[in-house]
Coordinates of C-alpha atoms and ligand atoms in Angstrom, one line a residue:
M464 CA 0.0 0.0 0.0
A465 CA 1.4 3.4 -0.9
A466 CA 2.2 5.7 2.0
R467 CA -0.6 8.1 1.1
D468 CA -3.1 5.2 1.3
C469 CA -2.1 4.3 4.9
P470 CA -4.9 5.1 7.4
S471 CA -4.1 8.1 9.4
I472 CA -3.6 7.8 13.2
H473 CA -6.5 9.9 14.4
I474 CA -8.0 7.8 17.2
I475 CA -6.8 8.5 20.8
H476 CA -7.7 6.3 23.7
C477 CA -7.2 7.7 27.2
D478 CA -7.3 5.7 30.4
L479 CA -6.4 6.9 33.9
D480 CA -3.8 5.0 35.7
A481 CA -5.0 3.0 38.8
F482 CA -7.9 5.4 38.9
F483 CA -9.7 4.8 42.2
A484 CA -6.4 4.4 44.1
S485 CA -4.9 7.5 42.4
V486 CA -7.9 9.6 43.5
E487 CA -7.3 8.4 47.1
Q488 CA -3.7 9.4 46.8
M489 CA -4.6 12.8 45.3
D490 CA -7.1 13.5 48.2
N491 CA -4.6 12.4 50.8
P492 CA -0.9 13.1 49.7
S493 CA 0.5 11.0 52.6
L494 CA -0.7 8.0 50.5
Q495 CA 1.6 8.9 47.5
A496 CA 4.0 6.2 46.5
Q497 CA 2.2 3.8 49.0
P498 CA 0.6 0.4 48.2
V499 CA -3.0 1.7 48.3
I500 CA -5.7 -1.0 47.8
V501 CA -9.3 0.1 47.2
G502 CA -12.2 -2.3 47.5
G503 CA -15.1 -3.8 49.3
T504 CA -14.6 -4.1 53.0
A505 CA -15.6 -7.2 55.0
G506 CA -19.3 -7.7 54.8
S507 CA -19.7 -6.2 51.4
R508 CA -18.4 -7.8 48.2
G509 CA -14.9 -8.3 49.5
V510 CA -12.9 -7.9 46.2
V511 CA -10.2 -5.5 45.2
S512 CA -11.6 -2.7 42.9
T513 CA -8.1 -1.5 42.0
C514 CA -4.8 -0.8 43.6
S515 CA -1.8 1.6 43.1
Y516 CA 1.1 0.4 41.0
E517 CA 3.1 0.1 44.3
A518 CA 0.6 -2.6 45.4
R519 CA 0.6 -4.3 42.0
A520 CA 4.3 -5.0 42.6
F521 CA 3.1 -7.5 45.3
G522 CA 0.8 -9.3 42.8
V523 CA -2.4 -7.6 43.9
H524 CA -4.9 -6.8 41.1
S525 CA -8.5 -5.9 40.4
A526 CA -11.2 -8.5 41.2
M527 CA -8.9 -10.4 43.6
P528 CA -10.5 -11.4 47.0
M529 CA -9.6 -8.9 49.7
A530 CA -8.3 -11.7 51.9
Q531 CA -5.8 -12.7 49.3
A532 CA -4.7 -9.1 48.9
H533 CA -4.1 -8.9 52.6
R534 CA -1.9 -12.0 52.4
L535 CA 0.1 -10.7 49.5
C536 CA 0.5 -7.2 50.8
P537 CA 0.1 -7.1 54.6
R538 CA 1.5 -3.5 54.7
G539 CA -1.1 -2.3 52.1
I540 CA -3.3 0.6 52.9
F541 CA -6.8 -0.7 52.5
M542 CA -9.5 1.8 51.6
P543 CA -13.3 1.6 50.9
V544 CA -14.7 2.6 47.5
R545 CA -16.0 6.2 47.3
M546 CA -17.9 6.0 44.0
S547 CA -19.5 9.4 44.1
R548 CA -16.0 11.0 44.4
Y549 CA -14.6 9.0 41.5
Q550 CA -17.7 9.9 39.4
E551 CA -17.1 13.6 40.2
I552 CA -13.5 13.4 39.0
S553 CA -14.5 11.3 36.0
Q554 CA -16.7 14.2 34.9
Q555 CA -13.8 16.6 35.2
V556 CA -11.6 14.4 33.1
F557 CA -14.2 14.0 30.4
A558 CA -14.6 17.8 30.4
I559 CA -10.9 18.2 29.7
L560 CA -11.0 15.5 26.9
S561 CA -14.0 17.1 25.2
Q562 CA -12.0 20.3 24.8
Y563 CA -9.9 18.6 22.1
T564 CA -12.7 17.3 19.9
P565 CA -16.5 17.1 19.8
L566 CA -16.1 13.4 18.9
M567 CA -15.6 11.9 22.3
E568 CA -17.0 8.5 23.4
P569 CA -16.7 7.7 27.1
L570 CA -16.2 3.9 27.5
S571 CA -16.1 3.5 31.3
I572 CA -15.6 5.6 34.3
D573 CA -12.0 6.3 33.5
E574 CA -11.5 5.8 29.7
A575 CA -12.7 7.4 26.5
F576 CA -12.0 7.4 22.8
L577 CA -11.4 10.7 20.9
D578 CA -11.5 11.1 17.1
V579 CA -9.3 14.1 16.4
S580 CA -9.3 13.9 12.6
G581 CA -11.1 17.2 12.4
T582 CA -9.2 19.2 15.1
E583 CA -5.5 18.8 14.0
A584 CA -5.5 22.3 12.5
L585 CA -6.5 23.7 15.8
F586 CA -4.4 21.6 18.3
G587 CA -1.7 20.0 16.2
S588 CA -0.9 16.3 15.5
P589 CA -2.6 13.5 17.5
E590 CA 0.7 13.0 19.3
R591 CA 0.8 16.6 20.3
I592 CA -2.8 16.4 21.4
G593 CA -2.0 13.3 23.5
R594 CA 0.9 15.1 25.2
Q595 CA -1.3 18.1 25.9
I596 CA -4.0 16.0 27.4
K597 CA -1.5 14.3 29.7
E598 CA -0.1 17.6 30.9
Q599 CA -3.5 19.1 31.4
V600 CA -4.9 16.2 33.4
K601 CA -1.7 16.2 35.5
S602 CA -1.7 20.0 36.1
E603 CA -5.4 20.4 36.7
L604 CA -6.3 17.2 38.5
D605 CA -2.9 15.8 39.6
L606 CA -3.8 12.5 37.9
I607 CA -1.9 10.4 35.4
I608 CA -3.6 9.4 32.2
S609 CA -2.2 6.9 29.7
V610 CA -2.8 7.7 26.1
G611 CA -2.8 5.4 23.1
I612 CA -2.9 6.6 19.5
S613 CA -3.6 4.7 16.3
Y614 CA -5.8 4.4 13.2
N615 CA -8.6 2.5 14.9
K616 CA -10.2 2.0 18.2
F617 CA -8.9 -1.5 18.9
L618 CA -5.3 -0.5 18.3
A619 CA -5.6 2.8 20.2
K620 CA -6.9 1.0 23.2
L621 CA -4.2 -1.6 22.9
A622 CA -1.6 1.2 22.6
S623 CA -2.7 2.8 25.9
E624 CA -2.7 -0.6 27.7
L625 CA 0.8 -1.5 26.4
G626 CA 2.1 2.0 27.4
K627 CA 1.0 1.9 31.0
P628 CA 1.8 3.3 33.4
D629 CA 2.1 6.9 32.4
G630 CA 2.1 5.9 28.7
L631 CA 1.9 7.7 25.4
R632 CA 2.2 5.0 22.8
I633 CA 1.5 5.2 19.1
I634 CA 0.8 2.3 16.8
T635 CA 1.1 3.2 13.1
F636 CA -0.2 1.2 10.2
D637 CA 3.3 -0.1 9.4
Q638 CA 3.9 -1.3 13.0
A639 CA 0.5 -2.9 13.7
L640 CA 1.1 -6.5 12.6
E641 CA 4.5 -6.7 14.3
V642 CA 3.1 -5.2 17.6
L643 CA 0.2 -7.7 17.6
K644 CA 2.1 -10.8 16.6
P645 CA 3.6 -11.9 19.9
L646 CA 0.7 -10.9 22.1
P647 CA -1.6 -13.6 23.6
V648 CA -5.0 -14.0 22.0
T649 CA -6.7 -12.5 25.1
R650 CA -5.4 -9.1 24.0
L651 CA -8.0 -9.2 21.2
W652 CA -10.9 -7.0 22.1
G653 CA -13.9 -9.3 23.1
V654 CA -11.9 -12.4 23.8
G655 CA -12.9 -13.5 27.3
D656 CA -12.5 -16.9 29.0
K657 CA -14.8 -18.6 26.6
G658 CA -13.2 -17.1 23.5
K659 CA -9.7 -17.9 24.8
Q660 CA -10.7 -21.6 25.4
A661 CA -12.2 -21.8 21.9
L662 CA -9.0 -20.4 20.3
H663 CA -6.6 -22.5 22.4
H664 CA -8.7 -25.5 21.5
L665 CA -7.8 -24.8 17.8
G666 CA -4.1 -24.4 18.7
L667 CA -4.1 -20.6 18.5
Y668 CA -2.3 -19.0 21.4
T669 CA -0.8 -15.8 20.0
I670 CA -2.3 -13.2 17.8
G671 CA 0.4 -14.1 15.3
D672 CA -1.1 -17.6 15.1
I673 CA -4.3 -16.1 14.0
Q674 CA -2.6 -13.7 11.5
T675 CA -1.3 -16.6 9.4
L676 CA -4.7 -18.3 9.0
P677 CA -6.4 -18.0 5.5
P678 CA -9.5 -15.8 5.3
G679 CA -12.6 -17.7 6.3
W680 CA -10.9 -20.4 8.3
L681 CA -11.7 -19.1 11.7
E682 CA -15.1 -17.9 10.7
E683 CA -16.0 -21.4 9.5
R684 CA -15.1 -22.7 13.0
L685 CA -16.2 -19.9 15.3
G686 CA -18.8 -18.0 13.2
D687 CA -19.0 -14.2 13.5
S688 CA -16.7 -14.1 16.4
G689 CA -14.1 -16.0 14.4
R690 CA -14.2 -13.4 11.6
H691 CA -14.1 -10.6 14.1
Y692 CA -11.0 -12.1 15.8
W693 CA -9.3 -12.6 12.5
E694 CA -9.9 -9.0 11.4
L695 CA -8.6 -7.6 14.7
A696 CA -5.5 -9.9 14.5
R697 CA -4.8 -8.2 11.2
G698 CA -5.3 -4.7 12.6
V699 CA -8.7 -4.2 11.1
D700 CA -11.5 -2.5 13.2
L701 CA -14.0 -0.3 11.4
R702 CA -16.0 0.8 14.4
R703 CA -16.3 4.6 14.6
V704 CA -16.0 6.8 17.7
E705 CA -19.7 7.2 18.7
V706 CA -20.8 10.3 20.4
Q707 CA -23.8 9.8 22.6
Q708 CA -26.4 11.9 20.9
E709 CA -29.4 10.9 22.9
R710 CA -28.7 13.0 25.9
K711 CA -32.3 12.3 26.9
S712 CA -32.7 8.7 28.1
L713 CA -34.2 7.0 31.0
G714 CA -32.6 4.1 32.7
R715 CA -32.6 1.7 35.6
E716 CA -29.9 -0.7 36.7
V717 CA -29.1 -2.9 39.6
T718 CA -25.8 -4.0 41.1
F719 CA -26.4 -7.4 42.6
S720 CA -25.2 -8.1 46.1
E721 CA -24.1 -11.5 44.8
D722 CA -23.3 -12.1 41.1
V723 CA -26.2 -13.6 39.2
S724 CA -26.2 -16.0 36.3
D725 CA -29.8 -17.4 36.6
M726 CA -31.6 -16.4 33.4
E727 CA -35.0 -16.2 34.9
T728 CA -33.9 -13.9 37.6
L729 CA -32.3 -11.6 35.0
Q730 CA -35.3 -11.7 32.8
N731 CA -37.6 -10.8 35.7
H732 CA -35.4 -7.8 36.5
L733 CA -35.8 -6.6 33.0
V734 CA -39.6 -7.0 33.1
F735 CA -39.8 -4.9 36.2
F736 CA -37.4 -2.3 34.8
A737 CA -39.4 -2.1 31.6
A738 CA -42.6 -1.7 33.6
E739 CA -41.1 1.0 35.8
L740 CA -39.6 3.0 33.0
C741 CA -42.6 2.7 30.7
S742 CA -44.8 3.8 33.4
K743 CA -42.8 7.0 33.7
L744 CA -42.9 7.5 29.9
R745 CA -46.6 7.1 29.8
K746 CA -47.0 9.6 32.7
D747 CA -45.1 12.2 30.7
N748 CA -46.7 11.2 27.4
I749 CA -43.3 10.3 25.9
L750 CA -42.2 7.5 23.6
C751 CA -38.8 5.8 23.2
S752 CA -37.2 4.5 20.0
T753 CA -34.2 2.6 21.4
V754 CA -33.9 -0.1 24.0
T755 CA -30.5 -0.8 25.5
V756 CA -29.6 -3.6 27.8
K757 CA -26.3 -3.4 29.8
L758 CA -24.5 -6.3 31.3
R759 CA -21.4 -6.1 33.5
Y760 CA -19.5 -9.3 34.2
R761 CA -17.7 -10.2 37.4
S762 CA -14.5 -9.1 35.7
F763 CA -16.1 -5.6 35.3
K764 CA -16.1 -6.0 31.6
T765 CA -19.3 -4.2 30.4
I766 CA -21.3 -4.8 27.3
T767 CA -24.4 -3.0 25.9
R768 CA -26.8 -4.2 23.3
R769 CA -29.2 -1.8 21.7
R770 CA -32.1 -2.1 19.3
T771 CA -34.1 0.6 17.5
I772 CA -37.8 0.1 17.6
A773 CA -40.9 1.9 16.4
P774 CA -41.7 4.6 19.0
S775 CA -43.4 2.9 22.0
H776 CA -44.1 3.2 25.7
A777 CA -45.7 -0.2 26.1
D778 CA -44.5 -2.6 28.8
L779 CA -45.1 -5.6 26.5
V780 CA -43.1 -4.2 23.6
I781 CA -40.1 -2.9 25.6
G782 CA -40.1 -5.9 27.9
E783 CA -40.0 -8.3 25.0
V784 CA -37.2 -6.4 23.2
A785 CA -35.2 -6.3 26.4
D786 CA -35.7 -10.0 26.9
E787 CA -34.5 -10.7 23.4
L788 CA -31.4 -8.5 23.7
L789 CA -30.6 -10.4 26.9
R790 CA -31.0 -13.8 25.4
Q791 CA -29.0 -12.9 22.3
S792 CA -26.1 -11.6 24.3
Y793 CA -25.9 -13.8 27.3
S794 CA -26.1 -17.5 27.9
G795 CA -25.7 -17.7 31.6
E796 CA -21.9 -17.3 31.9
P797 CA -19.9 -15.6 33.3
P798 CA -22.0 -14.4 36.2
L799 CA -23.2 -10.8 36.1
R800 CA -22.7 -8.2 38.8
L801 CA -24.8 -5.6 37.1
L802 CA -27.8 -5.5 34.8
G803 CA -29.4 -2.4 33.3
L804 CA -32.1 -1.3 30.9
S805 CA -32.3 2.1 29.3
L806 CA -34.7 3.7 26.9
G807 CA -33.4 6.3 24.5
K808 CA -34.3 8.6 21.6
L809 CA -37.2 9.9 23.6
S810 CA -39.9 11.9 21.8
K811 CA -43.1 13.6 22.7
A812 CA -46.1 11.4 22.0
D813 CA -48.2 14.3 20.7
A814 CA -47.9 13.2 17.1
W815 CA -48.9 9.7 18.1
E816 CA -52.6 9.4 17.4
Q817 CA -54.0 7.2 20.1
G818 CA -57.3 7.0 18.2
S819 CA -55.5 5.4 15.3
L820 CA -54.1 2.5 17.2
F821 CA -54.8 -1.0 16.0
Q822 CA -57.1 -2.9 18.2
E823 CA -54.4 -5.1 19.7
E824 CA -52.3 -2.1 20.6
R825 CA -55.3 -0.3 22.0
K826 CA -56.0 -3.3 24.3
N827 CA -52.4 -3.2 25.5
Y828 CA -52.4 0.5 26.0
D829 CA -55.6 0.3 28.1
L830 CA -54.1 -2.5 30.1
D831 CA -50.9 -0.6 30.7
Q832 CA -52.9 2.3 31.9
L833 CA -55.0 0.2 34.2
M834 CA -51.7 -1.3 35.7
D835 CA -50.3 2.2 36.1
S836 CA -53.2 3.2 38.3
I837 CA -52.9 0.0 40.4
R838 CA -49.2 0.5 40.8
Q839 CA -49.7 4.1 41.8
R840 CA -51.8 3.0 44.7
F841 CA -50.1 -0.3 45.7
G842 CA -46.5 0.0 44.4
L843 CA -44.6 -1.3 41.3
E844 CA -44.6 -4.9 42.3
A845 CA -48.3 -5.0 43.0
I846 CA -49.1 -6.1 39.4
Q847 CA -47.2 -7.4 36.4
R848 CA -48.1 -9.1 33.2
G849 CA -48.2 -12.9 33.9
N850 CA -46.8 -13.7 30.4
L851 CA -43.6 -11.8 31.1
V852 CA -42.8 -12.6 34.7
K853 CA -40.9 -15.8 35.4
G854 CA -41.7 -16.0 39.1
K855 CA -38.3 -15.4 40.6
D856 CA -36.6 -13.0 43.0
F857 CA -36.3 -9.3 42.4
E858 CA -33.4 -7.3 43.8
K859 CA -33.7 -3.6 44.0
Ligands
TTP1702 P1 -9.2 0.2 34.9 O1 -9.0 1.3 34.0 O2 -9.4 -1.2 34.3 O3 -8.1 0.0 36.0 P2 -7.3 1.2 36.7 O4 -7.6 2.5 36.2 O5 -7.4 1.0 38.2 O6 -5.8 0.8 36.4 P3 -5.0 0.9 35.0 O7 -6.0 1.5 34.0 O8 -3.8 1.8 35.3 O9 -4.6 -0.5 34.7 O10 -10.5 0.4 35.7 C1 -10.9 1.7 36.2 C2 -11.5 1.7 37.6 O11 -12.7 0.8 37.5 C3 -10.6 1.2 38.6 O12 -9.8 2.2 39.1 C4 -11.5 0.6 39.6 C5 -12.7 0.1 38.8 N1 -12.6 -1.4 38.6 C6 -13.2 -2.2 39.6 O13 -13.9 -1.7 40.5 N2 -13.1 -3.5 39.5 C7 -12.5 -4.1 38.4 O14 -12.4 -5.4 38.3 C8 -11.8 -3.3 37.4 C9 -11.1 -3.9 36.3 C10 -12.0 -1.9 37.6
MG1703 MG1 -7.6 2.9 34.2

């Protein structure tokens, strides 16, 4: 490929180093350079959320049981999670990042993608922007953010991971295959325990092993995931940086006190969430056009699945779409720590002529309204549609 055809490196991935622990160190300077371990205390979930790099030297890491962290690092400074504080700082970091481009996609509490293809004239090369971001986050918030730069999202994220701590790493088109080659297959975005096992079973341990396969070979064996892995292994990822346009959305989620993998329990939560959210929509005469289900695994990996639907605020419609999204994206493993449902692309229902509803929809609408009035008097759990509820627990 001629140099001018090489994809430009315009995607930046930013991820704070040891985020929760760094905030604790920032708020209390005596903790600087100490092995700080943040996580659930006895009686709560009892796992490490994260720890400072000083504690990582002892082998402590995220999702490790606290008791084990105590054994590995008896001199560690153990601190509880202060989520609202981290969220506050997260907002400040995103505010800094959004100064460099309108195309920003937050990915989790401490990481985001930026597409800076349109803002180079203003701020300079992506590398220069990356350096400025690091300096600004350090000077304004006293936090260290790692930056990865490449020509697509997968490689930008990989670059920031490989550069940690305090990284600024660039992966160009010419370097991509060589950088990827020696890495274990688990570095491919989306390869979890199950994917790893499937790939190992086929004798594929490094990304280089996948790079040499002929096109179609992995897809024939692993379906869509196989094609996806093969493309990533060759440095191909066409996903765009997606700015959240629907500012207006309505959501509900639960963090389970114990991880859940039972499908019926999960389905029931979605039914209740759908009922609660739709009830609110109907009260304000609002319809939604997207339904998003969010799953967070024990490892903290989070996935969302979204579907666009004809505008609706019917329990039955939203409940069924949510149920389908869950079943398509989850088969009971690994256990979930969080489940969420959100309804987006909200619009006023004024244009929605209730008189023109088909008979079936009209029946559903009347039934929903009847249920709303019962719930108003006796609470959300007083009544649900029998065909949706599976008769299991509901955790608030
Ligand atoms: P990460 O960015 O994965 O981890 P980190 O910022 O602590 O460390 P680094 O990026 O330098 O490797 O996650 C961001 C925060 O999310 C982390 O500070 C705490 C929280 N978290 C958990 O609570 N449990 C987890 O298992 C993980 C991975 C993260
Ligand atoms: Mg981080």
